């Protein structure tokens, strides 16, 4: 929505009439802070809440990514060497759930402090180029463009499974993969096999690099969606009734709203 309002002439007039907005995702929040002059109204960032980051991103996304991988491939995750690229809340949840399935997980993270966190939580950590040659599966969870590109595909071994669980399809350079290959064909509903003449290998791309938990699975569990939508609903109510109390910047959801949602989750998830 923000991108349309700031870039599309059909919608720019809304800049002077909107009271406020909400933003759900990590990547959307990053774009607001990095790419748009979004100081014309308040935007409550759902993803800045601890409940969204921990409950939805770490547990919900982590669980749904594992579900999507298993549904797409029907392969056993136990014992697989899996590289998780990105150790934000979604990446951490993905890595932890994969480890819970018995996978040997290596985390690739460019932020030194976050890489240290992954190390202290018991994960192997590595540079991407060093981790790829030994991987059975590679999962991107960064929200950034071209995380995997031509040089990375060349490093992968035969039969590597490639998936994206970040924000956009373009985390994986699918065009570069196609250019490297002599042919490709869909071998299962969510698997495309690319024949790479160099090295005589075959690489498997899941869901054309779309989000594997949404395309091959059902997405987050329903309880997780309840929590996120409750934060959205109460945030929109606050904007509608008390926009003047909010600054015209991207900002966290008010603490009282987050605590109310957490209390409701405890009531219905624990004390039933």
XYZ file of C-alpha atoms in Angstrom:
272
model
C 0.000 0.000 0.000
C 2.720 2.472 0.949
C 4.558 1.872 -2.324
C 1.433 2.574 -4.370
C 0.613 5.730 -2.422
C 4.111 7.118 -2.857
C 4.770 6.028 -6.461
C 1.466 5.653 -8.335
C -0.308 8.850 -9.422
C -3.663 7.137 -9.039
C -3.179 6.896 -5.289
C -0.898 9.790 -4.273
C -3.855 11.946 -3.175
C -4.314 9.547 -0.266
C -1.153 10.987 1.293
C -3.210 13.904 2.605
C -6.234 11.928 3.827
C -4.969 8.791 5.555
C -5.041 8.695 9.339
C -2.546 5.849 9.617
C -1.674 2.337 8.580
C -0.366 -0.980 9.827
C 2.424 -3.159 8.425
C 2.599 -6.867 9.167
C 5.930 -8.142 7.899
C 9.652 -7.858 8.581
C 10.491 -6.998 4.986
C 7.656 -4.485 4.704
C 8.882 -2.705 7.823
C 12.428 -2.626 6.447
C 11.179 -1.105 3.188
C 9.236 1.579 5.042
C 12.281 2.625 7.011
C 14.727 2.390 4.130
C 12.857 3.337 0.947
C 9.899 5.608 1.693
C 9.393 8.984 3.294
C 6.592 7.616 5.439
C 6.305 10.532 7.866
C 2.898 11.727 6.696
C 1.010 9.417 9.055
C 1.668 6.832 11.723
C 2.333 3.244 10.659
C 2.089 0.680 13.430
C 4.550 -2.127 12.721
C 3.003 -5.398 13.830
C 6.315 -7.139 13.288
C 7.981 -4.954 15.952
C 5.940 -6.648 18.672
C 7.564 -9.446 20.610
C 4.459 -11.561 20.176
C 4.686 -11.291 16.369
C 8.438 -11.830 16.288
C 8.557 -14.724 18.729
C 5.183 -16.450 18.474
C 4.384 -15.949 14.787
C 7.808 -15.624 13.156
C 9.815 -18.054 15.248
C 7.200 -20.692 15.971
C 4.531 -20.196 13.307
C 6.802 -19.594 10.325
C 9.310 -22.187 11.486
C 6.612 -24.849 11.736
C 4.982 -23.946 8.436
C 8.307 -23.948 6.556
C 9.041 -27.486 7.756
C 5.508 -28.477 6.759
C 5.929 -26.942 3.281
C 9.300 -28.602 2.712
C 7.980 -32.011 3.664
C 4.802 -31.705 1.609
C 6.694 -30.479 -1.464
C 9.420 -33.097 -1.411
C 8.251 -36.084 0.645
C 11.884 -36.501 1.714
C 13.048 -37.280 5.242
C 14.581 -34.299 7.020
C 16.304 -36.400 9.677
C 20.033 -36.476 9.004
C 19.900 -34.004 6.117
C 22.527 -31.269 5.955
C 20.496 -28.095 5.622
C 21.812 -24.549 5.194
C 19.509 -21.806 6.495
C 20.457 -18.408 5.078
C 19.374 -15.676 7.475
C 18.900 -15.867 11.240
C 16.283 -13.249 11.946
C 13.201 -14.366 13.832
C 11.845 -16.335 10.856
C 15.245 -17.796 10.030
C 15.856 -18.726 13.654
C 12.482 -20.427 13.868
C 13.132 -22.307 10.644
C 16.564 -23.447 11.830
C 15.219 -24.533 15.216
C 12.289 -26.483 13.776
C 14.551 -28.202 11.235
C 16.954 -29.154 14.002
C 13.995 -30.520 15.919
C 13.326 -32.803 12.950
C 16.846 -34.204 13.216
C 18.484 -32.147 10.468
C 22.107 -31.012 10.731
C 21.631 -27.255 10.348
C 24.239 -24.696 9.329
C 23.288 -21.027 9.672
C 24.604 -18.365 7.299
C 24.221 -14.835 8.682
C 26.012 -11.636 7.606
C 25.393 -9.766 10.870
C 28.192 -10.736 13.252
C 26.106 -10.300 16.404
C 23.278 -12.418 15.036
C 25.750 -15.027 13.800
C 27.158 -15.139 17.323
C 23.626 -15.669 18.651
C 23.175 -18.635 16.303
C 26.518 -20.044 17.441
C 25.582 -19.675 21.106
C 22.300 -21.457 20.412
C 24.240 -24.463 19.179
C 24.175 -24.098 15.399
C 27.052 -24.508 13.019
C 27.708 -21.151 11.357
C 29.550 -20.508 8.134
C 30.027 -18.234 5.171
C 27.614 -19.065 2.362
C 30.252 -20.126 -0.134
C 31.792 -22.539 2.360
C 28.478 -24.081 3.396
C 26.943 -24.763 -0.020
C 29.130 -27.580 -1.412
C 28.123 -29.973 1.385
C 24.411 -29.072 1.630
C 21.524 -31.407 0.894
C 19.089 -28.496 1.122
C 19.373 -24.690 1.131
C 16.606 -22.448 2.518
C 16.756 -18.652 2.187
C 15.014 -16.595 4.884
C 16.339 -13.055 4.438
C 13.809 -10.789 2.676
C 16.650 -9.565 0.441
C 17.220 -9.838 -3.303
C 19.530 -12.308 -5.086
C 20.696 -14.113 -1.990
C 21.390 -17.122 -4.197
C 22.708 -16.413 -7.684
C 24.793 -17.982 -10.441
C 28.012 -18.465 -8.489
C 26.123 -20.140 -5.656
C 24.348 -22.620 -7.911
C 27.732 -23.579 -9.345
C 28.959 -24.452 -5.856
C 26.052 -26.755 -5.032
C 26.368 -30.500 -5.352
C 24.149 -32.868 -7.302
C 20.554 -33.231 -6.035
C 20.598 -30.139 -3.795
C 17.089 -28.953 -2.894
C 16.632 -25.166 -2.981
C 13.762 -23.333 -1.272
C 12.799 -19.813 -0.266
C 11.024 -18.921 2.970
C 11.821 -15.206 2.964
C 9.581 -12.502 1.567
C 9.992 -12.339 -2.214
C 10.590 -14.851 -4.990
C 13.599 -12.810 -6.056
C 15.672 -13.938 -3.081
C 16.694 -16.719 -5.471
C 17.869 -15.705 -8.955
C 15.690 -18.130 -10.897
C 16.665 -16.608 -14.239
C 20.338 -17.279 -13.553
C 19.505 -20.866 -12.592
C 17.609 -21.329 -15.855
C 20.491 -19.845 -17.861
C 22.924 -22.277 -16.241
C 20.749 -25.258 -17.078
C 20.449 -27.144 -20.352
C 16.847 -28.038 -19.541
C 14.376 -28.093 -16.718
C 11.133 -29.891 -15.999
C 8.525 -30.102 -13.286
C 8.828 -33.506 -11.632
C 6.318 -32.982 -8.806
C 3.688 -30.272 -8.271
C 6.165 -28.081 -6.362
C 9.531 -29.297 -7.670
C 11.348 -28.207 -10.826
C 14.488 -30.148 -11.705
C 17.234 -28.137 -13.437
C 19.878 -30.043 -15.416
C 23.246 -28.293 -15.039
C 25.768 -29.422 -17.683
C 28.680 -27.981 -15.723
C 29.498 -30.743 -13.263
C 26.747 -32.978 -14.647
C 24.364 -32.268 -11.790
C 20.700 -31.743 -11.115
C 19.290 -29.079 -8.779
C 15.741 -29.088 -7.412
C 13.939 -25.747 -6.972
C 10.802 -25.714 -4.836
C 7.724 -23.679 -5.823
C 9.665 -21.565 -8.342
C 11.280 -19.803 -5.356
C 7.944 -18.591 -3.997
C 7.442 -18.893 -0.250
C 7.512 -22.607 0.353
C 5.349 -22.480 3.477
C 2.556 -20.673 1.611
C 2.857 -22.316 -1.812
C 3.447 -25.922 -0.764
C 1.801 -25.773 2.660
C -1.073 -24.028 4.387
C 0.985 -21.199 5.867
C 1.001 -20.419 9.555
C -1.232 -22.417 11.916
C -4.628 -20.841 12.505
C -3.875 -19.938 16.133
C -0.857 -17.942 14.966
C -2.967 -16.063 12.433
C -5.511 -15.286 15.165
C -2.777 -13.591 17.173
C -1.496 -11.510 14.258
C -4.979 -10.447 13.187
C -5.845 -9.453 16.743
C -2.815 -7.139 16.772
C -3.907 -5.723 13.397
C -7.494 -5.161 14.514
C -6.666 -3.404 17.776
C -3.990 -1.311 16.051
C -6.447 -0.131 13.410
C -8.952 0.679 16.158
C -6.302 2.805 17.905
C -5.533 4.667 14.680
C -9.238 5.276 14.032
C -9.979 6.540 17.546
C -6.725 8.162 18.674
C -4.491 8.886 15.684
C -3.419 12.199 17.230
C -1.676 10.352 20.067
C 0.665 8.623 17.593
C 3.696 10.150 15.899
C 3.839 10.272 12.106
C 6.501 7.597 11.780
C 6.782 3.834 11.495
C 6.562 2.690 15.114
C 5.835 -0.321 17.312
C 2.309 -1.274 18.284
C 1.418 0.414 21.604
C 2.478 -1.769 24.507
C -0.985 -2.004 26.029
C -2.320 -3.523 22.802
C 0.447 -6.098 22.671
C -0.139 -7.084 26.296
C -3.893 -7.372 25.778
C -3.354 -9.766 22.866
C -0.813 -11.783 24.874
C -3.273 -12.042 27.776
C -6.007 -13.239 25.442
C -3.651 -15.817 23.911
C -2.801 -17.106 27.381
C -6.488 -17.288 28.262
C -7.476 -19.339 25.224
C -4.279 -21.310 24.574
C -3.268 -22.186 28.130
C -6.107 -21.791 30.588
C -8.771 -23.816 28.834
